[in-house]
PDB file of C-alpha atoms in Angstrom:
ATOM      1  CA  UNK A   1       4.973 -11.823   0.890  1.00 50.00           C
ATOM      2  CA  UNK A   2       7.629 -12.091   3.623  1.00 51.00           C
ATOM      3  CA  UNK A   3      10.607 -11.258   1.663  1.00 57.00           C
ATOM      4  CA  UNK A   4       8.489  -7.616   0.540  1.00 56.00           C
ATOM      5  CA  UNK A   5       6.913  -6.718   3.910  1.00 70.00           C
ATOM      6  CA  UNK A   6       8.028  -8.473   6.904  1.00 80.00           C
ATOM      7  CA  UNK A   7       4.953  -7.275   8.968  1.00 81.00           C
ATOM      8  CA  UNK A   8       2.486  -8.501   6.375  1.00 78.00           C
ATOM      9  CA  UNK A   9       4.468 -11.770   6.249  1.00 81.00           C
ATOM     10  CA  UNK A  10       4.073 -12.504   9.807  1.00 85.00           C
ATOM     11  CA  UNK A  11       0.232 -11.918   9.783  1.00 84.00           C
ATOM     12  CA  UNK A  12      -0.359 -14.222   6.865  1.00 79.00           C
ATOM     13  CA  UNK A  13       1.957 -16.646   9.109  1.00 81.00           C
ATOM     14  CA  UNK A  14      -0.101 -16.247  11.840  1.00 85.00           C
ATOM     15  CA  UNK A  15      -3.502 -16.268   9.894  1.00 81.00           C
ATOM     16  CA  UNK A  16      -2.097 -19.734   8.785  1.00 79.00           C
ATOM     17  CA  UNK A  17      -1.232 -21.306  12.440  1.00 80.00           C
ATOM     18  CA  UNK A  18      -4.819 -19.959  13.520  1.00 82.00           C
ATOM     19  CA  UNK A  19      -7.286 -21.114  10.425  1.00 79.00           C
ATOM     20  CA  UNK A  20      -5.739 -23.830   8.929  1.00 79.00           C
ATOM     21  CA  UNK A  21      -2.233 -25.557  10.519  1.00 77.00           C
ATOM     22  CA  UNK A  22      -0.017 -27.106   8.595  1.00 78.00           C
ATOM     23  CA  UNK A  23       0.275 -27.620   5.384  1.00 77.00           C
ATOM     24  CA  UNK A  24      -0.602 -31.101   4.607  1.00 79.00           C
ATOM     25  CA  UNK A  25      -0.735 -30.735   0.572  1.00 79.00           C
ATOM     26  CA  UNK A  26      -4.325 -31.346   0.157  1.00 84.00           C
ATOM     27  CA  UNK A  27      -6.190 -29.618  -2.175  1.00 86.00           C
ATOM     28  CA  UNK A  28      -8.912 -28.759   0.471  1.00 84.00           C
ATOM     29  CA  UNK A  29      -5.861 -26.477   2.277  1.00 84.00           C
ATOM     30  CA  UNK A  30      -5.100 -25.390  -0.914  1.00 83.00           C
ATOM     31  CA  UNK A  31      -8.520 -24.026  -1.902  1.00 85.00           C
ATOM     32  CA  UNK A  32      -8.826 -22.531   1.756  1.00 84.00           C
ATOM     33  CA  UNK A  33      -5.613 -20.784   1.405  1.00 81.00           C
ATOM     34  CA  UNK A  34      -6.945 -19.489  -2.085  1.00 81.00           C
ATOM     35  CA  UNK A  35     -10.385 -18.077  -0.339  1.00 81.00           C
ATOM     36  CA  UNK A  36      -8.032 -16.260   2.405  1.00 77.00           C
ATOM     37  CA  UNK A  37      -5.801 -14.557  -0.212  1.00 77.00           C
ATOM     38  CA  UNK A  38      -9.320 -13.375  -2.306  1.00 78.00           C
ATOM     39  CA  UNK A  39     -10.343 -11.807   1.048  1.00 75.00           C
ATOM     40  CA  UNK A  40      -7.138 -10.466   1.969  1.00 76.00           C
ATOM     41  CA  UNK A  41      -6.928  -8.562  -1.905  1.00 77.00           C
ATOM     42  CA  UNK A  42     -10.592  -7.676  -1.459  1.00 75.00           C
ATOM     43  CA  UNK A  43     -10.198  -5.360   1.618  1.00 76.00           C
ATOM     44  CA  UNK A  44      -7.088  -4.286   0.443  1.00 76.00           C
ATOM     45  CA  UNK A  45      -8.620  -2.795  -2.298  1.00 78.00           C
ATOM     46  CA  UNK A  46     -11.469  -0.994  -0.347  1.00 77.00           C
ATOM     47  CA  UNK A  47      -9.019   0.537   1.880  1.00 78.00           C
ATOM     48  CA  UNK A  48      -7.175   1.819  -1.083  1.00 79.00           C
ATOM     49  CA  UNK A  49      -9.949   3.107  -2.550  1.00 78.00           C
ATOM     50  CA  UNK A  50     -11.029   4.673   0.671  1.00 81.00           C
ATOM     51  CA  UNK A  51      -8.074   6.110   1.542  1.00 82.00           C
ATOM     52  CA  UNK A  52      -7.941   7.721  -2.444  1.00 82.00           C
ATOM     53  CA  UNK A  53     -11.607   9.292  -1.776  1.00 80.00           C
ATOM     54  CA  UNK A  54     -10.446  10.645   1.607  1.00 79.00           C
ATOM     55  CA  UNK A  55      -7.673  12.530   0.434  1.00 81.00           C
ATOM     56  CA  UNK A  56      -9.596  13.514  -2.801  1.00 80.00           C
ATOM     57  CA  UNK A  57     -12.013  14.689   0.011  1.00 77.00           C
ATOM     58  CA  UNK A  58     -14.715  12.419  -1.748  1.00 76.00           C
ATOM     59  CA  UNK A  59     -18.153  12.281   0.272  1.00 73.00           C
ATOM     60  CA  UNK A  60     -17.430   8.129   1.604  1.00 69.00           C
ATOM     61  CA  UNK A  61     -20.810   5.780   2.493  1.00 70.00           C
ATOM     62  CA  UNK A  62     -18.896   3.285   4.738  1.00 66.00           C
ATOM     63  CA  UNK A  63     -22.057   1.463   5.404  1.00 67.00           C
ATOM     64  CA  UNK A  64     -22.946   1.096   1.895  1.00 65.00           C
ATOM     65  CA  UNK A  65     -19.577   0.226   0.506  1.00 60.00           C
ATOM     66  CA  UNK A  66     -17.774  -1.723   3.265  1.00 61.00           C
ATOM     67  CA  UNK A  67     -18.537  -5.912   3.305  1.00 59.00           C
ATOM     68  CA  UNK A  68     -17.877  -5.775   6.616  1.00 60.00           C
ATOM     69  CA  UNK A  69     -20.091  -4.813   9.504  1.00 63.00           C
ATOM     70  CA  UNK A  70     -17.928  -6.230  12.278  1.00 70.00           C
ATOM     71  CA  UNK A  71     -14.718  -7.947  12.765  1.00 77.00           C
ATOM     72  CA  UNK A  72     -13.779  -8.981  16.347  1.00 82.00           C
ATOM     73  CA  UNK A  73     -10.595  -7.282  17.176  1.00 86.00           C
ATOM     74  CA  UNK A  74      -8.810  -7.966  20.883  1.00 87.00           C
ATOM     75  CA  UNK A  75      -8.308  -4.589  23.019  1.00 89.00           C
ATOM     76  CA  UNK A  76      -6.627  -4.127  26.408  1.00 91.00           C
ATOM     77  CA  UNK A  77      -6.630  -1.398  28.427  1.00 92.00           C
ATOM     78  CA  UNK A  78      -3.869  -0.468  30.201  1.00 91.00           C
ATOM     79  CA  UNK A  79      -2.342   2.719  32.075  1.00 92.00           C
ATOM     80  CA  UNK A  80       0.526   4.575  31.044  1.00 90.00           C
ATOM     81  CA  UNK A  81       1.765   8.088  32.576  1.00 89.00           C
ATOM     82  CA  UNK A  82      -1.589   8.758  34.830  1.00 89.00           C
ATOM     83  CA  UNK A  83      -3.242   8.013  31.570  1.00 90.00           C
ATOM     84  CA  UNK A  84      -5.712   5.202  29.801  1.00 91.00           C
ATOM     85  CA  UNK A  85      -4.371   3.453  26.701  1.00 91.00           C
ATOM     86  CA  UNK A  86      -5.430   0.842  24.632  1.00 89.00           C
ATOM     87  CA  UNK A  87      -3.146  -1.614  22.479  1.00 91.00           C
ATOM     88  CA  UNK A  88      -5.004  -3.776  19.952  1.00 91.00           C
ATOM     89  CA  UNK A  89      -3.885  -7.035  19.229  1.00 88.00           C
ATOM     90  CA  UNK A  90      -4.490  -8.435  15.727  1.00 88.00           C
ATOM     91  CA  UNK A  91      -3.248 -12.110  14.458  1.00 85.00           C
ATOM     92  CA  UNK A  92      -4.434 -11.358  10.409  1.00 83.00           C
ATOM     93  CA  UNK A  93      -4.550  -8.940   7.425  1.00 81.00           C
ATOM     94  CA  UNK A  94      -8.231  -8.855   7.555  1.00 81.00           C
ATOM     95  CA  UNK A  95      -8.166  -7.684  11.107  1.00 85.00           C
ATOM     96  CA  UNK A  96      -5.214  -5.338  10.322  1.00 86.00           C
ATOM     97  CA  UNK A  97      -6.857  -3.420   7.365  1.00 83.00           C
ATOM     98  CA  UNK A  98     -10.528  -3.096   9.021  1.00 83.00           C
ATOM     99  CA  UNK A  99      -8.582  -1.598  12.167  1.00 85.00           C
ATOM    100  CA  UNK A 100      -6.738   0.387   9.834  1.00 82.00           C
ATOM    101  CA  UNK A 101      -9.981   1.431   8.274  1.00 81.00           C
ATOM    102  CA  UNK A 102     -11.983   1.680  11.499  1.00 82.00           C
ATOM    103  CA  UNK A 103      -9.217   4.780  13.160  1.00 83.00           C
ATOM    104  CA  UNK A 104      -9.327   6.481  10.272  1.00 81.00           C
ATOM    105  CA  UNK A 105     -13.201   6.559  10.614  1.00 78.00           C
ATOM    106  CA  UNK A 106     -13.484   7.163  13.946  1.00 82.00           C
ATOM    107  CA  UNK A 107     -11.026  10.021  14.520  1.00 83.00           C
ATOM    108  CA  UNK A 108     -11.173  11.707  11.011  1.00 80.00           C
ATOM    109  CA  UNK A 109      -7.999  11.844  10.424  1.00 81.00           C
ATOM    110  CA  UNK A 110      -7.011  14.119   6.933  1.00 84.00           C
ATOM    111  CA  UNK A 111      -4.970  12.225   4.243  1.00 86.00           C
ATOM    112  CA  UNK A 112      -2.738  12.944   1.980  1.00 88.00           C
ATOM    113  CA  UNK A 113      -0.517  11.219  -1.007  1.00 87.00           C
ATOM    114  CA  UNK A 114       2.580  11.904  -1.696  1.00 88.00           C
ATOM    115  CA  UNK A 115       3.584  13.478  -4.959  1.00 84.00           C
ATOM    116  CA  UNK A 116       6.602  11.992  -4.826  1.00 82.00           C
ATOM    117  CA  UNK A 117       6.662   7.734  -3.813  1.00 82.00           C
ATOM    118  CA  UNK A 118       2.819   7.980  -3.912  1.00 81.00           C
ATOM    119  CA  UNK A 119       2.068   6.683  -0.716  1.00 84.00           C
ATOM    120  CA  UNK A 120      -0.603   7.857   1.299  1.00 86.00           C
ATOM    121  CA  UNK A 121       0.215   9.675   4.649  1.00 89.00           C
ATOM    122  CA  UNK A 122      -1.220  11.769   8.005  1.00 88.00           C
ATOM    123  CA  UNK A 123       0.060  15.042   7.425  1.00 89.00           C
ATOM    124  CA  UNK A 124       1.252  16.524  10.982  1.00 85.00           C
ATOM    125  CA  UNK A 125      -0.065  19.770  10.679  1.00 83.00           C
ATOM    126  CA  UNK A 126      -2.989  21.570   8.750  1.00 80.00           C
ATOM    127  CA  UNK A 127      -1.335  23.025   5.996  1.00 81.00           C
ATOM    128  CA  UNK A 128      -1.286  21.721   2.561  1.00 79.00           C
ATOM    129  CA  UNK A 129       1.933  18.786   2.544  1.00 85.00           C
ATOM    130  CA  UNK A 130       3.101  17.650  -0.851  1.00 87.00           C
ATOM    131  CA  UNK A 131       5.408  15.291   0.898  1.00 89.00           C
ATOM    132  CA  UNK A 132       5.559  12.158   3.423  1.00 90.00           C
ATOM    133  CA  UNK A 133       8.701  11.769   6.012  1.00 90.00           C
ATOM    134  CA  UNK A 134       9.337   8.210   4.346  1.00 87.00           C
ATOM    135  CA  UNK A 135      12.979   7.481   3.901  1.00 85.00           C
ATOM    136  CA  UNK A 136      13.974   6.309   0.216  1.00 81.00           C
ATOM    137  CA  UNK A 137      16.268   3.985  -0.898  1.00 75.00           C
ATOM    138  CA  UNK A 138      18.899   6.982  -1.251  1.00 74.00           C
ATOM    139  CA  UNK A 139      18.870   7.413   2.887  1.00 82.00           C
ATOM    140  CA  UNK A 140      16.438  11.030   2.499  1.00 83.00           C
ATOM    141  CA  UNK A 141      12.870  11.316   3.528  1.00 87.00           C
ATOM    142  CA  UNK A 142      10.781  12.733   0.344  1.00 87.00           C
ATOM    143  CA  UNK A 143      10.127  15.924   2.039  1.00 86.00           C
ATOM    144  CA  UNK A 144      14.176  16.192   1.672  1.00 84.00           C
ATOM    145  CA  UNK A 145      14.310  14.505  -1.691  1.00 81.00           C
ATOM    146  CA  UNK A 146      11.820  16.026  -3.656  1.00 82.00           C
ATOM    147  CA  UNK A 147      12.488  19.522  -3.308  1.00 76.00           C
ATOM    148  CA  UNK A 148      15.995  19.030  -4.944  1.00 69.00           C
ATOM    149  CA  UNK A 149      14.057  17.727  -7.939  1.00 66.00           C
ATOM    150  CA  UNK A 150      12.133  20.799  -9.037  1.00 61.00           C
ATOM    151  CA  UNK A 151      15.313  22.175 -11.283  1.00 54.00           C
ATOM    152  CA  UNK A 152      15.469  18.792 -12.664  1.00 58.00           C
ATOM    153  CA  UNK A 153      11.679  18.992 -13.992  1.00 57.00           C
ATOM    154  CA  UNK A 154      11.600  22.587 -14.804  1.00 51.00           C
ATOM    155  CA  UNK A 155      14.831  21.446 -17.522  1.00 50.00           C
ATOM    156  CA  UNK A 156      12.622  19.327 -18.963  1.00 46.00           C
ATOM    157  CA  UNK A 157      14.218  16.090 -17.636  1.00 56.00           C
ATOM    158  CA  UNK A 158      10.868  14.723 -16.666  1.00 70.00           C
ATOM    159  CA  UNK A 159      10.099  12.256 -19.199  1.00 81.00           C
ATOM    160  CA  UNK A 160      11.435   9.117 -16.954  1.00 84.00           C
ATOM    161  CA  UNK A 161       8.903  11.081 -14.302  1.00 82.00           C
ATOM    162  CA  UNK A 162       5.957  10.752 -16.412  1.00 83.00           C
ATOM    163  CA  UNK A 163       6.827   7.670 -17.854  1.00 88.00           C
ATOM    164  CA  UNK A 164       7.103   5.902 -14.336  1.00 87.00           C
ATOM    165  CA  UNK A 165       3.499   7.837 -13.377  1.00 84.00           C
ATOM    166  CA  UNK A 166       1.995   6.407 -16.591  1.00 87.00           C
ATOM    167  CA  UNK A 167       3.221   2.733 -16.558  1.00 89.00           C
ATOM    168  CA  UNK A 168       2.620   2.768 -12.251  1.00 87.00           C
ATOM    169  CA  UNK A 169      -1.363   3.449 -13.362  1.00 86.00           C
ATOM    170  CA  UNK A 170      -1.388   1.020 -15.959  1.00 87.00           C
ATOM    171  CA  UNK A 171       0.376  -2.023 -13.968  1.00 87.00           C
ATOM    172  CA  UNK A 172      -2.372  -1.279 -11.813  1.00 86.00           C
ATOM    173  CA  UNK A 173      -5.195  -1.439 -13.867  1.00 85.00           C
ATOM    174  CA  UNK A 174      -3.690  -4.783 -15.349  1.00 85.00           C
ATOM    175  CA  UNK A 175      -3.186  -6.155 -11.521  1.00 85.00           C
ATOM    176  CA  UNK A 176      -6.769  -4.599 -10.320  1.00 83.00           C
ATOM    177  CA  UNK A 177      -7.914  -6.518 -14.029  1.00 83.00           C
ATOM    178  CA  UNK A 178      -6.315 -10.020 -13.001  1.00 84.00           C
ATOM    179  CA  UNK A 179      -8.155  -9.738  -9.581  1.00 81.00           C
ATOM    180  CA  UNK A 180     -11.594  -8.885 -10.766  1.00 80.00           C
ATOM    181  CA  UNK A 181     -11.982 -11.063 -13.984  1.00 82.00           C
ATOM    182  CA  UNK A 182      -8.841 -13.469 -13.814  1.00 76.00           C
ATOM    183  CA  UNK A 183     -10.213 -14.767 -17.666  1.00 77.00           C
ATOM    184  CA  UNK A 184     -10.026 -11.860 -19.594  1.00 79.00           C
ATOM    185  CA  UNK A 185      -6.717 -10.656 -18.922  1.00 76.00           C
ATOM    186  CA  UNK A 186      -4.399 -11.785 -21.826  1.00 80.00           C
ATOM    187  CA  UNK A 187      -1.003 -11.271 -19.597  1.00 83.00           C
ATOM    188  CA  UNK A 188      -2.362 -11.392 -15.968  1.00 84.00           C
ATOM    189  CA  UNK A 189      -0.290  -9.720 -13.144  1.00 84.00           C
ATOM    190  CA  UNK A 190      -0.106 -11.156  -9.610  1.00 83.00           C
ATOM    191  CA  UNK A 191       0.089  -9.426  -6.309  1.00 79.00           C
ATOM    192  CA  UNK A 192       3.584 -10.374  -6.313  1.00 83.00           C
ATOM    193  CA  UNK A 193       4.598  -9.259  -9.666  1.00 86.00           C
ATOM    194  CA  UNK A 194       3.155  -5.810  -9.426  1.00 86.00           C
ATOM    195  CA  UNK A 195       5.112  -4.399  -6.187  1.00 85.00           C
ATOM    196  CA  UNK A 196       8.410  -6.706  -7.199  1.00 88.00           C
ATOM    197  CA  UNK A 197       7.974  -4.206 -10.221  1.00 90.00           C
ATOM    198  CA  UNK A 198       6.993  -1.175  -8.320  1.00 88.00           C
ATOM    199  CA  UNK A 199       9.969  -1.682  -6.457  1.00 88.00           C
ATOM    200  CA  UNK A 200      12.044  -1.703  -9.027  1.00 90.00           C
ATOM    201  CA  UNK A 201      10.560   1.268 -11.203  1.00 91.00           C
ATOM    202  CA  UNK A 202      10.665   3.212  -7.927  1.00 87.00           C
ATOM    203  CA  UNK A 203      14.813   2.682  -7.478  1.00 89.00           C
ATOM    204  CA  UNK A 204      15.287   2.911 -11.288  1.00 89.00           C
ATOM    205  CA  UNK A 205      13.416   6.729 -11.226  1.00 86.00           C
ATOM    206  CA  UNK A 206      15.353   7.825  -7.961  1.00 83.00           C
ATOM    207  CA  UNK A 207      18.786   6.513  -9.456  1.00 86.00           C
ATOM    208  CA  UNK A 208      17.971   8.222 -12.001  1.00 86.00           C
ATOM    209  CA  UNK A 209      17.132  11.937 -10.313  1.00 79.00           C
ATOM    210  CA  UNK A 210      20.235  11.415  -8.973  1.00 79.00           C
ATOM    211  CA  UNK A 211      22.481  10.893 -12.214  1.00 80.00           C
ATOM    212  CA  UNK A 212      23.770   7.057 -11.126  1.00 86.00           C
ATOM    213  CA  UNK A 213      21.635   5.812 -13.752  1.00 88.00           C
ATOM    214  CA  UNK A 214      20.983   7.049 -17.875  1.00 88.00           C
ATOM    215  CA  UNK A 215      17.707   7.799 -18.781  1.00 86.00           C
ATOM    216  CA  UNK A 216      17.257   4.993 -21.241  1.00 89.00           C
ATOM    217  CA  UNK A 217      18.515   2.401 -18.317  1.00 91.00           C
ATOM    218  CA  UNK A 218      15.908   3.799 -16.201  1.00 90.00           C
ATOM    219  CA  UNK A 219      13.257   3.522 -18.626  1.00 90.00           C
ATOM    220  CA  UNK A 220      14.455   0.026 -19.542  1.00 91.00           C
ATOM    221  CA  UNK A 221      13.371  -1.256 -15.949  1.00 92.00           C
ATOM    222  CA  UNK A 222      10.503   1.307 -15.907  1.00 91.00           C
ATOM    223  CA  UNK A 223       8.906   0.739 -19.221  1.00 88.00           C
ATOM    224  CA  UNK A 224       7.840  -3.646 -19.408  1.00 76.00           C
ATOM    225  CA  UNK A 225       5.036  -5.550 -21.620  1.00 64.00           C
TER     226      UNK A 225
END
C-alpha cells in the first residue's frame, strides 16, 4: 500500500503504531490486522458508492446507509489572516474516509467524474466539466489531454478506449466479488492486484493516444484473464 499511495501508506502505518504495535508474528495480530483491512475496504466502498450517487445526482440516505454514526476525529482551531480555521488531525483510513465523507455532507459540495482517468473531482465552477486538473503520466492535466483526443475517437481509433472502459468495470466487479463473497470467486482479485493493474491499463491507453505504443501492445497489458 505504500509503494501505490504514500499518504494511504502512512495512515495504515500509523493505524498500526496506535492499535496494535509491533508485529510479534502471532496469529492474534494477524487476525486483528485482517479485521482492520475488512473495515478499511468496507468504507472505502461506501464512499465510492456515495461519491457515484452524488455525481449521478442520486437522492443519498446517509443515515440509512452509512455503519457509522460517529467517529472521533481531533480538530483545532486556530487563526489565520484575521480569520478562524480549523485543521483536522487524523492517524487512520477509517478516520480519513468518514472525514472525507462527512465535508462532502456538510457543505454539499457538486461532484463530478472524469471522462477521461475516471476519477472523481470538485468542479471549480458551475458549469458542466468533463475533465479533472489531474496531471497524467505524460506531464498534462486531463483537461489538456483529453481534448487532443477527440480526432483520435471520431477516426474510429477507439477500440483500445472501450476496451480499457470495459475490462476497468469488470476488474471491478471481480475485486468488489472477492471482497463480498471471498468463496465464490474462481480467480479472486486483491486490493493490490486491481490498482497495480489499473495502473498499468491506464499508462498502456495514454501511450497509446499518443502513438508510443501499437494498439495490440496496449491491449496486451489492457486486456488479462
Amino acid at each position: 500500500m505504500a509503494e501505490y499511495r504514500t499518504f494511504y501508506g502512512l495512515l495504515n502505518r500509523l493505524m498500526i503504531e496506535d492499535f496494535l504495535g509491533e508485529n510479534d508474528g502471532t496469529e492474534h495480530y494477524l487476525r486483528e490486522y485482517a479485521s482492520y483491512l475488512d473495515q478499511i475496504k468496507t468504507v472505502q466502498f461506501f464512499v465510492l458508492h456515495f461519491f457515484s450517487d452524488l455525481s449521478n445526482q442520486i437522492e443519498i440516505d446517509v443515515n440509512e446507509d452509512f455503519n457509522y454514526n460517529s467517529v472521533q476525529i481531533s480538530t483545532v482551531f486556530y487563526f489565520e489572516d484575521n480569520k478562524s480555521r480549523q485543521m483536522y488531525h487524523i492517524r487512520n483510513l477509517t478516520e480519513y474516509y468518514f472525514l472525507l465523507l462527512h465535508l462532502f455532507v456538510e457543505n454539499g459540495y457538486r461532484l463530478c467524474r472524469c471522462q477521461l482517468c475516471g476519477r472523481y473531482f470538485v468542479p471549480k465552477t458551475k458549469k458542466k466539466t468533463l475533465y479533472c486538473d489531474r496531471v497524467l503520466n505524460n506531464g498534462k492535466t486531463c483537461k489538456e489531454f483529453a481534448p487532443k483526443l477527440k480526432h483520435r475517437i471520431l477516426a474510429n481509433r477507439n477500440e483500445v478506449l472501450k476496451t480499457f472502459d470495459t475490462q476497468r468495470g469488470k476488474m471491478y466487479k471481480r475485486y468488489e466479488r472477492t471482497l463480498n463473497t471471498p468463496g465464490t470467486v474462481e480467480k479472486p482479485l486483491s486490493f493490490e492486484e486491481y490498482y497495480d493493474w489499473l495502473e498499468k491499463a491506464r499508462t498502456a491507453r495514454d501511450n497509446y493516444l499518443e502513438d508510443k505504443i501499437s494498439k495490440e501492445e496496449a491491449l496486451n497489458i489492457i486486456c488479462i484473464e
